[in-house]
Structure formats: structure tokens, C-alpha cells
Short mmCIF file of C-alpha atoms in Angstrom, two decimals:
data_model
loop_
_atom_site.label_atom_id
_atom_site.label_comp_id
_atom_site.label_asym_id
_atom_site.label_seq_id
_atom_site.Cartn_x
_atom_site.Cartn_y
_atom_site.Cartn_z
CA UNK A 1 -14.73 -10.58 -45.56
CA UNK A 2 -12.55 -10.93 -42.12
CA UNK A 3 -12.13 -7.91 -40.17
CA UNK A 4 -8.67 -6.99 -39.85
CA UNK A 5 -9.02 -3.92 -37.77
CA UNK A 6 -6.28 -4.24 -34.52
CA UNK A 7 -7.92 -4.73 -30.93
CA UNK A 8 -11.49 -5.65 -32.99
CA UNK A 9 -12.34 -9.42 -33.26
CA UNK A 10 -15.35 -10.66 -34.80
CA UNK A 11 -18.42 -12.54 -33.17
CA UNK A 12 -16.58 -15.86 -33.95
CA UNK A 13 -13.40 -15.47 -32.82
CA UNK A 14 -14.96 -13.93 -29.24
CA UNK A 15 -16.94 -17.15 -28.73
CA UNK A 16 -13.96 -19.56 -29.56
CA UNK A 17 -11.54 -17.95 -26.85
CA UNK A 18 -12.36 -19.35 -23.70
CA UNK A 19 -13.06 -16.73 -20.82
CA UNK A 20 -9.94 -16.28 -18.02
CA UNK A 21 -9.15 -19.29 -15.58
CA UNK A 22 -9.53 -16.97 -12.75
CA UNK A 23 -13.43 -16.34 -13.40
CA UNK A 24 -14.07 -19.48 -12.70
CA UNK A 25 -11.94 -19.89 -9.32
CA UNK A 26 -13.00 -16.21 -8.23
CA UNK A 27 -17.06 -17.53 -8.42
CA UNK A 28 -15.80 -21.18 -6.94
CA UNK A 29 -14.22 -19.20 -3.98
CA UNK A 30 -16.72 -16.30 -3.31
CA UNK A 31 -19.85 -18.87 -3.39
CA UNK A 32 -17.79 -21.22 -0.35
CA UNK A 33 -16.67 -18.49 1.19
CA UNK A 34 -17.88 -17.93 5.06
CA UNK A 35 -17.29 -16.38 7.60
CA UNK A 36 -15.87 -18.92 10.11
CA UNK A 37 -13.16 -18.67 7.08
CA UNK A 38 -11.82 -14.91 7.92
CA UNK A 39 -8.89 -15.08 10.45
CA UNK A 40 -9.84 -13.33 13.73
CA UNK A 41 -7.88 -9.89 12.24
CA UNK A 42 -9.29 -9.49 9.17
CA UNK A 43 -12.70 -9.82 10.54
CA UNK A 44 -12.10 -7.08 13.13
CA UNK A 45 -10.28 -5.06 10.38
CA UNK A 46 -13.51 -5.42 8.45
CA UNK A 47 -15.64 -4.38 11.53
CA UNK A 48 -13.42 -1.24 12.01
CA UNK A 49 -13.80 -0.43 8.08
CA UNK A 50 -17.37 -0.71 8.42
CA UNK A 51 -16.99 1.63 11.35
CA UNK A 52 -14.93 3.97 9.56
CA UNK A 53 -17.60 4.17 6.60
CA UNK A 54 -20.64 4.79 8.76
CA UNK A 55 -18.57 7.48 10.56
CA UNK A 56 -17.10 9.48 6.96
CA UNK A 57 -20.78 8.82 5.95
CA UNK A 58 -22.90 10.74 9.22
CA UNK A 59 -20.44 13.71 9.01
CA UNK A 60 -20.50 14.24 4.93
CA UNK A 61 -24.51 13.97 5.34
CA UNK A 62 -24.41 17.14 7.21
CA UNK A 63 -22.91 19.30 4.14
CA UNK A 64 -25.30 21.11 2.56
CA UNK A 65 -25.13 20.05 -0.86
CA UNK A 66 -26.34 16.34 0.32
CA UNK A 67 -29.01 17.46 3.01
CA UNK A 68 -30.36 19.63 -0.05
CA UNK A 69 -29.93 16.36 -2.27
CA UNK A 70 -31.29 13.78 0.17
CA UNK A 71 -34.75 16.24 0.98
CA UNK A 72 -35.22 16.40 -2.86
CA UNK A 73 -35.10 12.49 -3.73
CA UNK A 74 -37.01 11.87 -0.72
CA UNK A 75 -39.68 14.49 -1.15
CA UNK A 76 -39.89 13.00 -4.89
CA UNK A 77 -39.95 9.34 -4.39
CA UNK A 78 -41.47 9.11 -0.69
CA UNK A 79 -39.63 6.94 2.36
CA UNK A 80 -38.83 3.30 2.80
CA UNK A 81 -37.07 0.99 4.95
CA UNK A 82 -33.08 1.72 3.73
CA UNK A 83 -31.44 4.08 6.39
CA UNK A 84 -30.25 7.77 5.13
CA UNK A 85 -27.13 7.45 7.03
CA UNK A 86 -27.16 11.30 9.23
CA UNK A 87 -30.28 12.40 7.80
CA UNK A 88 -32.73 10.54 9.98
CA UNK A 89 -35.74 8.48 8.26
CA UNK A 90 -35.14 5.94 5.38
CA UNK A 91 -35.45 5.46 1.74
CA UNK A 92 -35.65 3.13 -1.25
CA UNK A 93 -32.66 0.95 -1.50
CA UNK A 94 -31.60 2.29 -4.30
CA UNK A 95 -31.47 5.83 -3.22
CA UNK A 96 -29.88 5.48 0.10
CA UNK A 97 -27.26 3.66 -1.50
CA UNK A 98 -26.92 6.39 -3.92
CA UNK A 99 -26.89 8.73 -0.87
CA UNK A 100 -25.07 7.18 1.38
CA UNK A 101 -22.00 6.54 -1.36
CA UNK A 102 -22.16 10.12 -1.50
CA UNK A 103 -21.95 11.36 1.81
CA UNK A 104 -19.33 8.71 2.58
CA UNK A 105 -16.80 10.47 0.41
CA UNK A 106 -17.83 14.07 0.73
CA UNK A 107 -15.44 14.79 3.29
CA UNK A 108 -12.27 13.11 2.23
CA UNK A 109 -12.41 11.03 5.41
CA UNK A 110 -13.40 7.42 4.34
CA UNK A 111 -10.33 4.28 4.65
CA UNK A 112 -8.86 3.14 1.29
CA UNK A 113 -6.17 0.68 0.18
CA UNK A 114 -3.22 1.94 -1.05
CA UNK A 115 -2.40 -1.72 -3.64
CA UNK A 116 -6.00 -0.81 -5.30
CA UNK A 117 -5.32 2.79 -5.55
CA UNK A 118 -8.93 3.71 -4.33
CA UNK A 119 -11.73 3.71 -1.90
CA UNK A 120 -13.17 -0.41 -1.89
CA UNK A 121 -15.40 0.06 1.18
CA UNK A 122 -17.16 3.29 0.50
CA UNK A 123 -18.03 1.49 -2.74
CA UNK A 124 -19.65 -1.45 -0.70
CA UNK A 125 -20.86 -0.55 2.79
CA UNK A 126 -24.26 1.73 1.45
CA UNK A 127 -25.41 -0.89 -0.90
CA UNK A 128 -24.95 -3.34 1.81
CA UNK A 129 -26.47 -1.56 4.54
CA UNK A 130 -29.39 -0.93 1.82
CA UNK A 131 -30.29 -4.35 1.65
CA UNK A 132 -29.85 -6.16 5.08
CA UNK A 133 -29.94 -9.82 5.41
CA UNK A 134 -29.27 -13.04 7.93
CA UNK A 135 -26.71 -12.34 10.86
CA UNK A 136 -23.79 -10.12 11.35
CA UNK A 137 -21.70 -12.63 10.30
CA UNK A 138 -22.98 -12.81 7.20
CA UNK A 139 -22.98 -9.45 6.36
CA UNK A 140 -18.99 -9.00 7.29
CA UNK A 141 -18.61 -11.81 4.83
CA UNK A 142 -20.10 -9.84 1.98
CA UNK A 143 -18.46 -6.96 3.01
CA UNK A 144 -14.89 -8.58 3.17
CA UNK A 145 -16.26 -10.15 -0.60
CA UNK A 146 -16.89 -7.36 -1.91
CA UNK A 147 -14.00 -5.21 -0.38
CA UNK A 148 -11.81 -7.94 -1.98
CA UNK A 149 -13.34 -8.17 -5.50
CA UNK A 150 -12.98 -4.25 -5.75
CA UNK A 151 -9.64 -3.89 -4.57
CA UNK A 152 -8.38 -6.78 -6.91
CA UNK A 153 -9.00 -5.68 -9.90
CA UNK A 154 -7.61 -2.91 -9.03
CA UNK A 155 -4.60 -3.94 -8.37
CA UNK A 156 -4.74 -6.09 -11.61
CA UNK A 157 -5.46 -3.40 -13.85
CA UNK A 158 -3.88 -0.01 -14.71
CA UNK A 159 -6.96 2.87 -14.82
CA UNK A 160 -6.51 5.22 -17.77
CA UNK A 161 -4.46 8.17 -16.18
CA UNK A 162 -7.40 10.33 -17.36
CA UNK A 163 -9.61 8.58 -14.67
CA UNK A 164 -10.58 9.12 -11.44
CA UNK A 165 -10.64 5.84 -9.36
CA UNK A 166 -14.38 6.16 -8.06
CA UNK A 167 -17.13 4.79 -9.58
CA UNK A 168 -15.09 2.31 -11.46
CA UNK A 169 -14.04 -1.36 -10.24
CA UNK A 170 -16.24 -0.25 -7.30
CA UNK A 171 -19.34 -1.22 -8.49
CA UNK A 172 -17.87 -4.92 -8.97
CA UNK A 173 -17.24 -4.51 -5.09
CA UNK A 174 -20.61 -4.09 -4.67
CA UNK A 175 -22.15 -6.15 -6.52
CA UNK A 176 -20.13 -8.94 -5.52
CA UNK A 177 -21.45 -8.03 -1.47
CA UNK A 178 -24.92 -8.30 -2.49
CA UNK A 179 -24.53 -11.15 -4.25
CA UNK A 180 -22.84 -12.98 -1.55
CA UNK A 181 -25.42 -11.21 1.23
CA UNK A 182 -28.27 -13.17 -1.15
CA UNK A 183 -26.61 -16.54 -1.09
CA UNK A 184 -25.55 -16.41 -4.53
CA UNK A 185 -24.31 -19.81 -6.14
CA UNK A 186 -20.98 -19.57 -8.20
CA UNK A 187 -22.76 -19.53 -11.66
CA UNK A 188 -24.57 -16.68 -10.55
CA UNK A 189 -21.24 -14.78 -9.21
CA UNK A 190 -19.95 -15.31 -12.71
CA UNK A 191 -23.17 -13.46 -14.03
CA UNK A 192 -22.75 -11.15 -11.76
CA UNK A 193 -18.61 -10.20 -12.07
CA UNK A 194 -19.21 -10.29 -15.94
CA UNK A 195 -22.68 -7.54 -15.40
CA UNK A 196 -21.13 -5.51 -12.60
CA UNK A 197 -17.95 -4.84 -14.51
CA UNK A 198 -19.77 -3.10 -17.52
CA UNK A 199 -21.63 -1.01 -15.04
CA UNK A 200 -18.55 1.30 -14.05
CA UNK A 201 -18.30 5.04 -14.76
CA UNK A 202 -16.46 7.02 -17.18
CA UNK A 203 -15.41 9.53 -14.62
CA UNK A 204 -12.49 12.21 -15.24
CA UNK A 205 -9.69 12.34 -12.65
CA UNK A 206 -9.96 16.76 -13.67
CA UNK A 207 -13.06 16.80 -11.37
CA UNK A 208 -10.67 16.41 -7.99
CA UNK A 209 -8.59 18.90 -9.67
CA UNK A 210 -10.92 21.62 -10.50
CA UNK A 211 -13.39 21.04 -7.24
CA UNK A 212 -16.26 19.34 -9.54
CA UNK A 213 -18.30 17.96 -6.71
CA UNK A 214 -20.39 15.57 -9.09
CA UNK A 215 -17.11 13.71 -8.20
CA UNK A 216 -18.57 13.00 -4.85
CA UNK A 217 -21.32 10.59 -6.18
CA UNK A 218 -19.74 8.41 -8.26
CA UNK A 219 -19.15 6.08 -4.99
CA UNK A 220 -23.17 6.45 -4.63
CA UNK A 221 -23.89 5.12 -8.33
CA UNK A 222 -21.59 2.09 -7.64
CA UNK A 223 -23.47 1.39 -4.59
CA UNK A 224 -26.86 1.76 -6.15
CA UNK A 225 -25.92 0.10 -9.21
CA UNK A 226 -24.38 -2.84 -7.32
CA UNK A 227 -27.93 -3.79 -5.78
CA UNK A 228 -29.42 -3.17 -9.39
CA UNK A 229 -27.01 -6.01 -10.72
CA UNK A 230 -28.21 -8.41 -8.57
CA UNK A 231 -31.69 -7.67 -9.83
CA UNK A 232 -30.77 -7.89 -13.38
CA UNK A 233 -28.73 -11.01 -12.85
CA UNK A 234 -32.04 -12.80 -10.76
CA UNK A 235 -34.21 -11.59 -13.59
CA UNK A 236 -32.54 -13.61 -16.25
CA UNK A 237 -30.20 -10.77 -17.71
CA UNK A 238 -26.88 -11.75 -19.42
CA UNK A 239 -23.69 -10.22 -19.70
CA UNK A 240 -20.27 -11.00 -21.76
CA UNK A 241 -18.48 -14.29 -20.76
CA UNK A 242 -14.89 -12.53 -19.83
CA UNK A 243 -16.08 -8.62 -19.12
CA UNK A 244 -13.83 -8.11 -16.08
CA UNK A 245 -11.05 -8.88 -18.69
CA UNK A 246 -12.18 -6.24 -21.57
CA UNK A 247 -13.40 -3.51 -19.26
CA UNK A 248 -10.37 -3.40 -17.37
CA UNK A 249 -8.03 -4.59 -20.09
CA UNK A 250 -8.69 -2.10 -23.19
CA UNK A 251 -11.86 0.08 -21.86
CA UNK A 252 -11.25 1.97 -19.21
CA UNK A 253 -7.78 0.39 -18.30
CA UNK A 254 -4.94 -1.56 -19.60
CA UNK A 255 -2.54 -4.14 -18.44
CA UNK A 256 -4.90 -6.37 -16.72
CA UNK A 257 -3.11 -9.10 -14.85
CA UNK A 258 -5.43 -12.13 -14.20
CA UNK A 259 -2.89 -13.79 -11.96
CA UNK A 260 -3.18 -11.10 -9.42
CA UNK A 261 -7.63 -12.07 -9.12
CA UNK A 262 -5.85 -15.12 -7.79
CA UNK A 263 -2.39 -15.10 -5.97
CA UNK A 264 -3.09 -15.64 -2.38
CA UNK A 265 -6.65 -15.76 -2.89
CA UNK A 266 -8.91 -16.51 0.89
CA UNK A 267 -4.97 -15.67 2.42
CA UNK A 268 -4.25 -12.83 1.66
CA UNK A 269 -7.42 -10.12 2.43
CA UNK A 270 -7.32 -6.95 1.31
CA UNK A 271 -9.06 -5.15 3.75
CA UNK A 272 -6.23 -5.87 5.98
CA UNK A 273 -4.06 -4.12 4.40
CA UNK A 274 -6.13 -1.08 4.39
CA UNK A 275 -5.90 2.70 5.35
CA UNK A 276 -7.48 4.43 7.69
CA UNK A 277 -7.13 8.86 7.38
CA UNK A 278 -7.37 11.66 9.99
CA UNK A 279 -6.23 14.66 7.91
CA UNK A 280 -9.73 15.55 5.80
CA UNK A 281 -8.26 15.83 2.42
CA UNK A 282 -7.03 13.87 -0.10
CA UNK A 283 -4.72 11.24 1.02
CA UNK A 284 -2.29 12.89 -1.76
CA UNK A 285 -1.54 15.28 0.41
CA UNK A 286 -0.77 13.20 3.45
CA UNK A 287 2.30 12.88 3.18
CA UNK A 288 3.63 16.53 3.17
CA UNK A 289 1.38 16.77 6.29
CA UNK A 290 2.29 14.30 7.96
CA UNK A 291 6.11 15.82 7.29
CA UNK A 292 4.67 19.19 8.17
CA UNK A 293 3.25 18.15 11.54
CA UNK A 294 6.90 16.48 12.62
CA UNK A 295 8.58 20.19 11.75
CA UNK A 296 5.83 21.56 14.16
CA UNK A 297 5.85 18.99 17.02
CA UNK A 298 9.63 20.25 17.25
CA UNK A 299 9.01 24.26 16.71
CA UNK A 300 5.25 24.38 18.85
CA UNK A 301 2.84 26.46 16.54
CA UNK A 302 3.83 28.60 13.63
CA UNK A 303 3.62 32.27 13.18
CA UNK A 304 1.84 32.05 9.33
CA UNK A 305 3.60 35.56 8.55
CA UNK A 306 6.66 34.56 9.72
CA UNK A 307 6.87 31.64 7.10
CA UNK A 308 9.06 32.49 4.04
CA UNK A 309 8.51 30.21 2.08
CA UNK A 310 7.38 26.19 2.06
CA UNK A 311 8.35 24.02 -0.73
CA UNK A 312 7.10 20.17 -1.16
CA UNK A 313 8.81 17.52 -3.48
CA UNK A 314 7.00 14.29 -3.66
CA UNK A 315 5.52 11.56 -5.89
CA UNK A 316 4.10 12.13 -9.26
CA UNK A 317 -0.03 12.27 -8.04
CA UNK A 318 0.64 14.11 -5.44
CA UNK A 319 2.64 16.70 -7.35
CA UNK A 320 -0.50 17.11 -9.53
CA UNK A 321 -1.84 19.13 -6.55
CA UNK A 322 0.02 22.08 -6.78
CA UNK A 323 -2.80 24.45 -7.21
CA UNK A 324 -3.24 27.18 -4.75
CA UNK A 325 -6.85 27.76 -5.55
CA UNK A 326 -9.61 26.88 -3.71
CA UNK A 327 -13.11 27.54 -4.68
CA UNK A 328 -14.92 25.16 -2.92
CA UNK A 329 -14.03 22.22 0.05
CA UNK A 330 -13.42 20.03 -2.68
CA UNK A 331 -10.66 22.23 -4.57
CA UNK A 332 -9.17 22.44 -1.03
CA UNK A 333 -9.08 18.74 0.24
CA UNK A 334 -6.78 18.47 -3.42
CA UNK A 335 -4.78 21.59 -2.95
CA UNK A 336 -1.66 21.10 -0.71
CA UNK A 337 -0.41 24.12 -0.49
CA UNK A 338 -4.17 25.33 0.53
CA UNK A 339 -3.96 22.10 3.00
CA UNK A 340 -0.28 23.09 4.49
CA UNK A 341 -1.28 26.32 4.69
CA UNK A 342 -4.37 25.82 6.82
CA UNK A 343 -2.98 23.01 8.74
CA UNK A 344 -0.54 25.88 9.86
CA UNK A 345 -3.15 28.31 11.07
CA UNK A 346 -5.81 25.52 12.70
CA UNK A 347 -3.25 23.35 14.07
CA UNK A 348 -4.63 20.03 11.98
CA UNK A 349 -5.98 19.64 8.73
CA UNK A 350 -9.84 18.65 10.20
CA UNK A 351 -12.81 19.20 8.86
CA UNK A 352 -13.51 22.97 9.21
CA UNK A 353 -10.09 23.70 8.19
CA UNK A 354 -11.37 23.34 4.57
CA UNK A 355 -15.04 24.97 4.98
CA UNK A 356 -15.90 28.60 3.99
CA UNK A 357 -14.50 30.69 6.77
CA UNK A 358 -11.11 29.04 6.12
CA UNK A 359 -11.02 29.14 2.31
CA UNK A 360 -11.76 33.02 2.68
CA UNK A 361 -9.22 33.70 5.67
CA UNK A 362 -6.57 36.39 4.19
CA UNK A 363 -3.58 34.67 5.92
CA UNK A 364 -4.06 31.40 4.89
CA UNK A 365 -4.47 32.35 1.18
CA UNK A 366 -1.47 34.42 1.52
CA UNK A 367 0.70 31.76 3.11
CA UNK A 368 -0.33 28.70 0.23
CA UNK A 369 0.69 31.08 -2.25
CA UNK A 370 4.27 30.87 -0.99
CA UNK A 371 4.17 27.12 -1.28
CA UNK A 372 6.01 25.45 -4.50
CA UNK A 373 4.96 21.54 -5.33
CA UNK A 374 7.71 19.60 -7.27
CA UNK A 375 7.92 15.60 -8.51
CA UNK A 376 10.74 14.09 -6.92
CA UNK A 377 11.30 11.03 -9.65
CA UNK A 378 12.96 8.72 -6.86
CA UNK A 379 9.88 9.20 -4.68
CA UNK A 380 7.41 8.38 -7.73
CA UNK A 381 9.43 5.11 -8.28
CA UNK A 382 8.45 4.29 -4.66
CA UNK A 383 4.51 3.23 -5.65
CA UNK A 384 2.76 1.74 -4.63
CA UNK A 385 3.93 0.77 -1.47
CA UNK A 386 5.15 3.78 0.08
CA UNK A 387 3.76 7.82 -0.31
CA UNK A 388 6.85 9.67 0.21
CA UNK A 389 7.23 13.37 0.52
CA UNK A 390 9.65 15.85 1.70
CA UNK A 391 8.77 19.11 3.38
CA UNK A 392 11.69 22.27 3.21
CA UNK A 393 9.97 24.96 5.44
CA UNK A 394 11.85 28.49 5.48
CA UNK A 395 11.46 31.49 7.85
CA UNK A 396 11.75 35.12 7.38
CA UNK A 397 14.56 34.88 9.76
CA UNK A 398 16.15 32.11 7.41
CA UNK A 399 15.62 29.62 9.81
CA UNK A 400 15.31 25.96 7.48
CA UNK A 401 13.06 23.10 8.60
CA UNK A 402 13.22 20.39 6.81
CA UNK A 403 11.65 16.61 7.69
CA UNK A 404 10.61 13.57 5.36
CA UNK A 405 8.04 10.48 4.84
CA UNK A 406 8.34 7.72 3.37
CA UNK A 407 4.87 6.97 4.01
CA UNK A 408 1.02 8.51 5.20
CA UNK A 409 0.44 7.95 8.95
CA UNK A 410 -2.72 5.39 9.18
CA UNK A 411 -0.90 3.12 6.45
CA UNK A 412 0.05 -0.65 6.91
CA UNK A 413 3.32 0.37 7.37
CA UNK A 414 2.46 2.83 9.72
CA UNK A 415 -0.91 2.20 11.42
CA UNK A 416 -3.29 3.81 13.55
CA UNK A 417 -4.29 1.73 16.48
CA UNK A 418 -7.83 0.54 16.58
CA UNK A 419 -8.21 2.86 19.37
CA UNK A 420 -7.74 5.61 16.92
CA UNK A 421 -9.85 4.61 14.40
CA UNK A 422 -12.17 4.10 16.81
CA UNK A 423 -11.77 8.36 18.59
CA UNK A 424 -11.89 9.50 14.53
CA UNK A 425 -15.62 7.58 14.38
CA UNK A 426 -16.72 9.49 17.96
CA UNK A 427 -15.30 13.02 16.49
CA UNK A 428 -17.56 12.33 13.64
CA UNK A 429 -20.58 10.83 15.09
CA UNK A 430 -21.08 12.35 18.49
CA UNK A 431 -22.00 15.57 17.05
CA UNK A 432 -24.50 13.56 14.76
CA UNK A 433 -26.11 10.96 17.01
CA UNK A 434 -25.15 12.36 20.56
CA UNK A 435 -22.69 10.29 22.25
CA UNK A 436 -24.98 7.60 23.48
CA UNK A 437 -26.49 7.00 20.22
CA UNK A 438 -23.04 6.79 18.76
CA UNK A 439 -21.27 4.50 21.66
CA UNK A 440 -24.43 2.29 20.57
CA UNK A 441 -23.96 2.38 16.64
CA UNK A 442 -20.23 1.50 17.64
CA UNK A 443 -21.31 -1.42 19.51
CA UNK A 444 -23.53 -2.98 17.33
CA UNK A 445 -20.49 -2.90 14.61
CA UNK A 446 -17.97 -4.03 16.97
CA UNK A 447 -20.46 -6.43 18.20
CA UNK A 448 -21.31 -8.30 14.73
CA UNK A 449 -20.85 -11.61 14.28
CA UNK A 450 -22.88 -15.19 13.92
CA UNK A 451 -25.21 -14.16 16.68
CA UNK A 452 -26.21 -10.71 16.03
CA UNK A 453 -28.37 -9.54 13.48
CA UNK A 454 -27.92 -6.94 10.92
CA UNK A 455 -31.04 -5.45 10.95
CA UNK A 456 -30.01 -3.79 14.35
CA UNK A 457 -27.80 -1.62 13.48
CA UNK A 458 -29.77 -0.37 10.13
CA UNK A 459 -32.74 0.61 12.78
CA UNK A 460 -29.76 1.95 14.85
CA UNK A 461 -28.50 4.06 11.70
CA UNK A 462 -32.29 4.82 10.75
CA UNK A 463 -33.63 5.80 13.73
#
């Protein structure tokens, strides 16, 4: 008897629909690909997000959650030659991929692209750095891969709402990078597309919400799981012929537009048109702080008890973070009245304006609970491109400030210099590494190319 259930086909009809056209021209493109092919900009863009990664990653190894972490799976599974990025020492791949996803996203600091609606580099650098091979050249190629692969289908699909972005299409990012770090041949990048893409987590978008930090490794399982398809795929393992198409067309998305795998493809690279962040929280809440800090670069610092009142109307995700709550960093870096609040009292929303002492101060609690978070419809309709918000800040006095985005500070359309990018990896580092050993990890990124090798900066990051 036919099945006649809708969305369920049987064995026959799978095998007698040919996979999508853009398989085959995505494996075609990613096996020619080289280096000497990246214009100058996108090659230095992918040298600064490689920058940016190691950077998020040495400062989010010193939390205590991952130093705990990192001495467990160590002490259990002994050393090896992968670098613990911030812990000192190495590891399996496997697990310093794992650890290294995690750190890298533990503080809210790593770059993102905005089209993707996620994190594509976080999801590639650890697994890449985990296996190192050939020149410097080569490995920006598999980075720029694999930061493209990720970030397409993401921008080709439409995640279930109930999702949170890591952990998903990022493992395709991977494994795409260490396929192309390996030399695969475009047969083998079709294997490895069709494995990779039913490798992704089921992850719930409520963690970021609620301050569930198991949130924080779903970059690492990507990363880890990204070197184990290119094991699977070498031993002989076999996937579904179109699985890019069903994962991220009825699994765990909808709407999946083929065409966009394709339009502009080896033109148009995604990691230039990338973010880089300086406030450490969710780039949600960017955009009322970037509007914040234009009301205080005109009034010089705020007197917390003299604010009245601070209300925030912005795009539909952002609105979602309207909680005043914060039990742990996490639950902060999503809450922005918690982040407005304590941007007020430290000046900038860095790193230890979200730890302990600041979560427990008395005036900042006080002051987030007089800030209201609203959707502004017109602002929503503005995605993907632009992040919009609109802060109204109100003194006891009655005095009204009011200022306006249309988009985060560090975005294409408003982008930090490579300068920048380059102070935000010191601030991080240099309190890691020491200043010389940082200045020399920065080199040996800025530095790669067809006549370095990668290996240096792994004993760099090991070391």
C-alpha cells in the first residue's frame, strides 16, 4: 500500500528525486578553491576573525566553570598535542575543540554575521586549530570555507523560532574547514555536507533566556563533531544524498532556499561581511547600548539614582530580553535592562560589568528594574540588515534623553577599524599571555599566509 502521510515519502520516491543542483557546485567550488583565490580583504578579514576567536577564546577560558571543565577532561583522558586555548598544555583533538568552542562563546565576545544570524567562526576556528596542517595559507582557506558553508545555510534556511542558533549549521562550518584543511576532493565534500548536516544540535533558544550555561558548549560539540565527520567520511561512512536540504528544510528549519548556497558564490565572502563586538553581551542588546552610550557622551556620567526611568523599543529578538533578572553572567549578557543598567554604573558594558560583584550591586538592580523593553514593529521589519533600537532616558528632574540606532557599532554598516579589533584582542589576551606573548600570538595570525606555517601559532597558543 502507498503511504499517503503529508511531508513522508517512501524509500522509492527519495531515490528517484535527484539531490539539489547546488550540492554539486558547492563540492565543485570548495575542492578548487585556494587561497591565491581570496581578494586581499577578505583574507585579512579572515585573519582578524581568527584573531578575534583566539582572543573571546583566552578570556572565556579563565571563567571558572571551563577551568573546572578543562582540569576534569584532561585529568580523565591525559594530554596531547591540540592547544587548550588559555589553559596552558594540550589535549586530544577532539576535546580541545570541544573546549575551545566553549570558551570562545562564554563571554559573549566572539564576531558573528548578522545575514546568518549566528556565530560561523567560533563554530570553525577550535576544530581547525585542533588539527593543524600545510601553511598558513592553507589554513585561512579552510577557515574562509568553512566560515562560508556555515553562514550560508544560514542565510538559506529559517531556524525553528524555538532554536538557538549554536550548535546547528555550525557544525557544517566545521566540517567543511577540515575537510578542505585535508585536501578533500569534491566527492568527498559532498559526503561530508550531506554527514555534517545531520550532526547539528537540537538546542532551545530558552537557555539564553533563563542563563542555562550548557548553552555555552554547543559551539564546542560543532567543533568536535566537525573533525569527527571527517573521520567518519575517510572511514567509508555514508550519509543521505540531499541532507543539507531536509535538515534545514523540515527538521530543524524551514524555507530552505538553495539559490542562496549559490548566488555570488567565490564573490561574495561572508566573512567580510562580518561583525566584530566590544560590549560583552549579547549582540541583542547592542543596539540600546550603543543608543545609551550617545545620550552619555552628551550628559558625561550618570547619577544611577537620579535616573527615573529608561524605556527601550526595538526589534522583535531583542525585545525578548526584557527580563530584569540575573542569576548568573549568562542571564545578564541577555538581560538589557541588567546590561543598561550596569553600563550606567561601570561606564561600558565589559567584562566584569556582568560578573558577581556587579549582578549583586544594590544600585544597579534597582536601576534595571526601572527599565521597560517594548517591540517597535517598524524596527522588526528592518532584519536583517539593520538592529535598530531607540533609547527614551528620563530623570528625576524630568529631564528626557532620547537617541536612536539603526544599527550595532562593529557592523558592516558601521565598522570597527582593524585597529580596534585588533586593542579588543590585547584587552583580552594581555592579561592571559602577558603582552609579549600576546603581540607574538597576534603576529603569527596577522602574519599567515603561503609561507608561514600553522603549526606556529598552535605551539604559540599551547605553550
Amino acid at each position: 500500500m502507498a503511504i499517503v502521510t503529508p511531508g513522508v515519502k517512501p524509500a522509492s520516491a527519495l531515490l528517484a528525486t535527484p539531490p539539489s543542483s547546488w550540492l554539486g557546485e558547492w563540492a565543485a567550488f570548495a575542492a578548487r578553491a585556494r587561497f591565491a583565490d581570496l581578494p586581499a580583504e577578505v583574507a585579512q578579514r579572515t585573519r582578524l576573525a581568527l584573531l578575534d576567536c583566539i582572543g573571546a577564546i583566552a578570556a572565556g577560558a579563565q571563567e571558572g566553570e571551563v577551568q573546572a571543565l578543562a582540569a576534569r577532561m584532561v585529568l580523565r583522558e591525559g594530554g596531547g598535542d591540540a592547544p587548550i586555548i588559555g589553559f596552558g598544555g594540550g589535549a586530544r583533538p577532539g576535546t580541545a575543540a570541544f573546549l575551545n568552542g566553549t570558551s570562545g562563546t562564554m563571554l559573549e565576545l566572539d564576531e558573528g554575521n548578522q545575514y546568518a544570524r549566528g556565530h560561523p567562526a567560533i563554530h570553525v576556528v577550535p576544530a581547525l586549530l585542533a588539527a593543524p596542517r600545510g601553511d598558513g595559507a592553507s589554513f585561512l582557506m579552510a577557515l574562509a570555507l568553512g566560515y562560508e558553508m556555515g553562514s550560508r545555510v544560514g542565510i538559506a534556511s529559517k531556524l525553528n523560532v524555538a532554536m538557538h542558533p549554536h550548535g546547528t549549521w555550525g557544525t557544517l562550518g566545521a566540517a567543511v574547514a577540515v575537510a578542505k584543511l585535508h585536501g578533500a576532493s569534491a566527492a568527498e565534500f559532498r559526503g561530508v555536507i550531506n554527514m555534517a548536516s545531520s550532526l547539528g544540535l537540537a538546542t532551545s533558544r530558552n537557555n539564553m533566556l533563563e542563563g542555562g550555561t550548557v548553552r555555552n558548549t554547543y559551539a564546542g560539540v560543532s567543533n568536535m563533531l566537525g573533525l569527527t565527520v571527517w573521520d567518519l567520511a575517510r572511514a567509508g561512512f555514508e550519509a543521505e544524498r540531499d541532507g543539507v536540504a531536509t535538515i534545514f528544510g523540515q527538521v530543524s528549519a524551514t524555507d530552505f532556499r538553495p539559490e542562496e548556497m549559490v548566488l555570488e558564490l567565490g564573490t561574495r565572502w561572508e566573512v567580510a561581511r562580518n561583525y566584530f563586538k566590544r560590549h560583552a553581551a549579547c549582540r541583542y542588546t547592542h543596539g540600546a547600548l550603543d543608543a545609551l552610550a550617545r545620550i552619555t557622551a552628551s550628559t558625561g556620567k550618570l547619577d544611577p539614582a537620579q535616573v527615573a526611568s529608561i524605556a527601550v523599543e526595538t526589534y522583535l529578538w531583542a525585545a525578548q530580553l526584557d527580563s530584569t533578572a540575573a542569576p548568573n553572567m549568562l542571564a545578564a549578557k541577555f538581560s538589557i535592562p541588567f546590561a543598561l543598567a550596569t553600563f550606567i554604573v561601570h561606564g561600558a558594558a565589559t567584562v566584569p560589568a556582568f560578573r558577581g560583584p556587579a549582578r549583586e550591586n544594590p544600585e544597579i538592580l534597582a536601576l534595571a528594574s526601572r527599565v521597560t523593553v517594548d517591540e517597535d514593529a517598524a524596527m522588526t521589519a528592518q532584519l536583517p540588515g539593520l538592529r535598530p533600537a531607540r533609547v527614551t532616558l528620563v530623570m528625576q528632574d524630568g529631564t528626557r534623553h532620547v537617541a536612536e540606532v539603526t544599527t550595532n557599532r562593529g557592523d558592516t554598516e558601521d565598522p570597527f577599524t582593524e585597529a580596534e579589533v585588533r586593542e579588543k584582542f590585547h584587552e583580552l589576551t594581555d592579561p592571559v599571555y602577558g603582552r609579549d606573548r600576546a603581540s607574538a600570538i597576534e603576529g603569527a595570525v596577522m602574519g599567515m599566509g603561503p609561507h608561514t606555517e600553522a603549526s606556529a601559532l598552535v605551539e604559540l597558543l599551547k605553550s
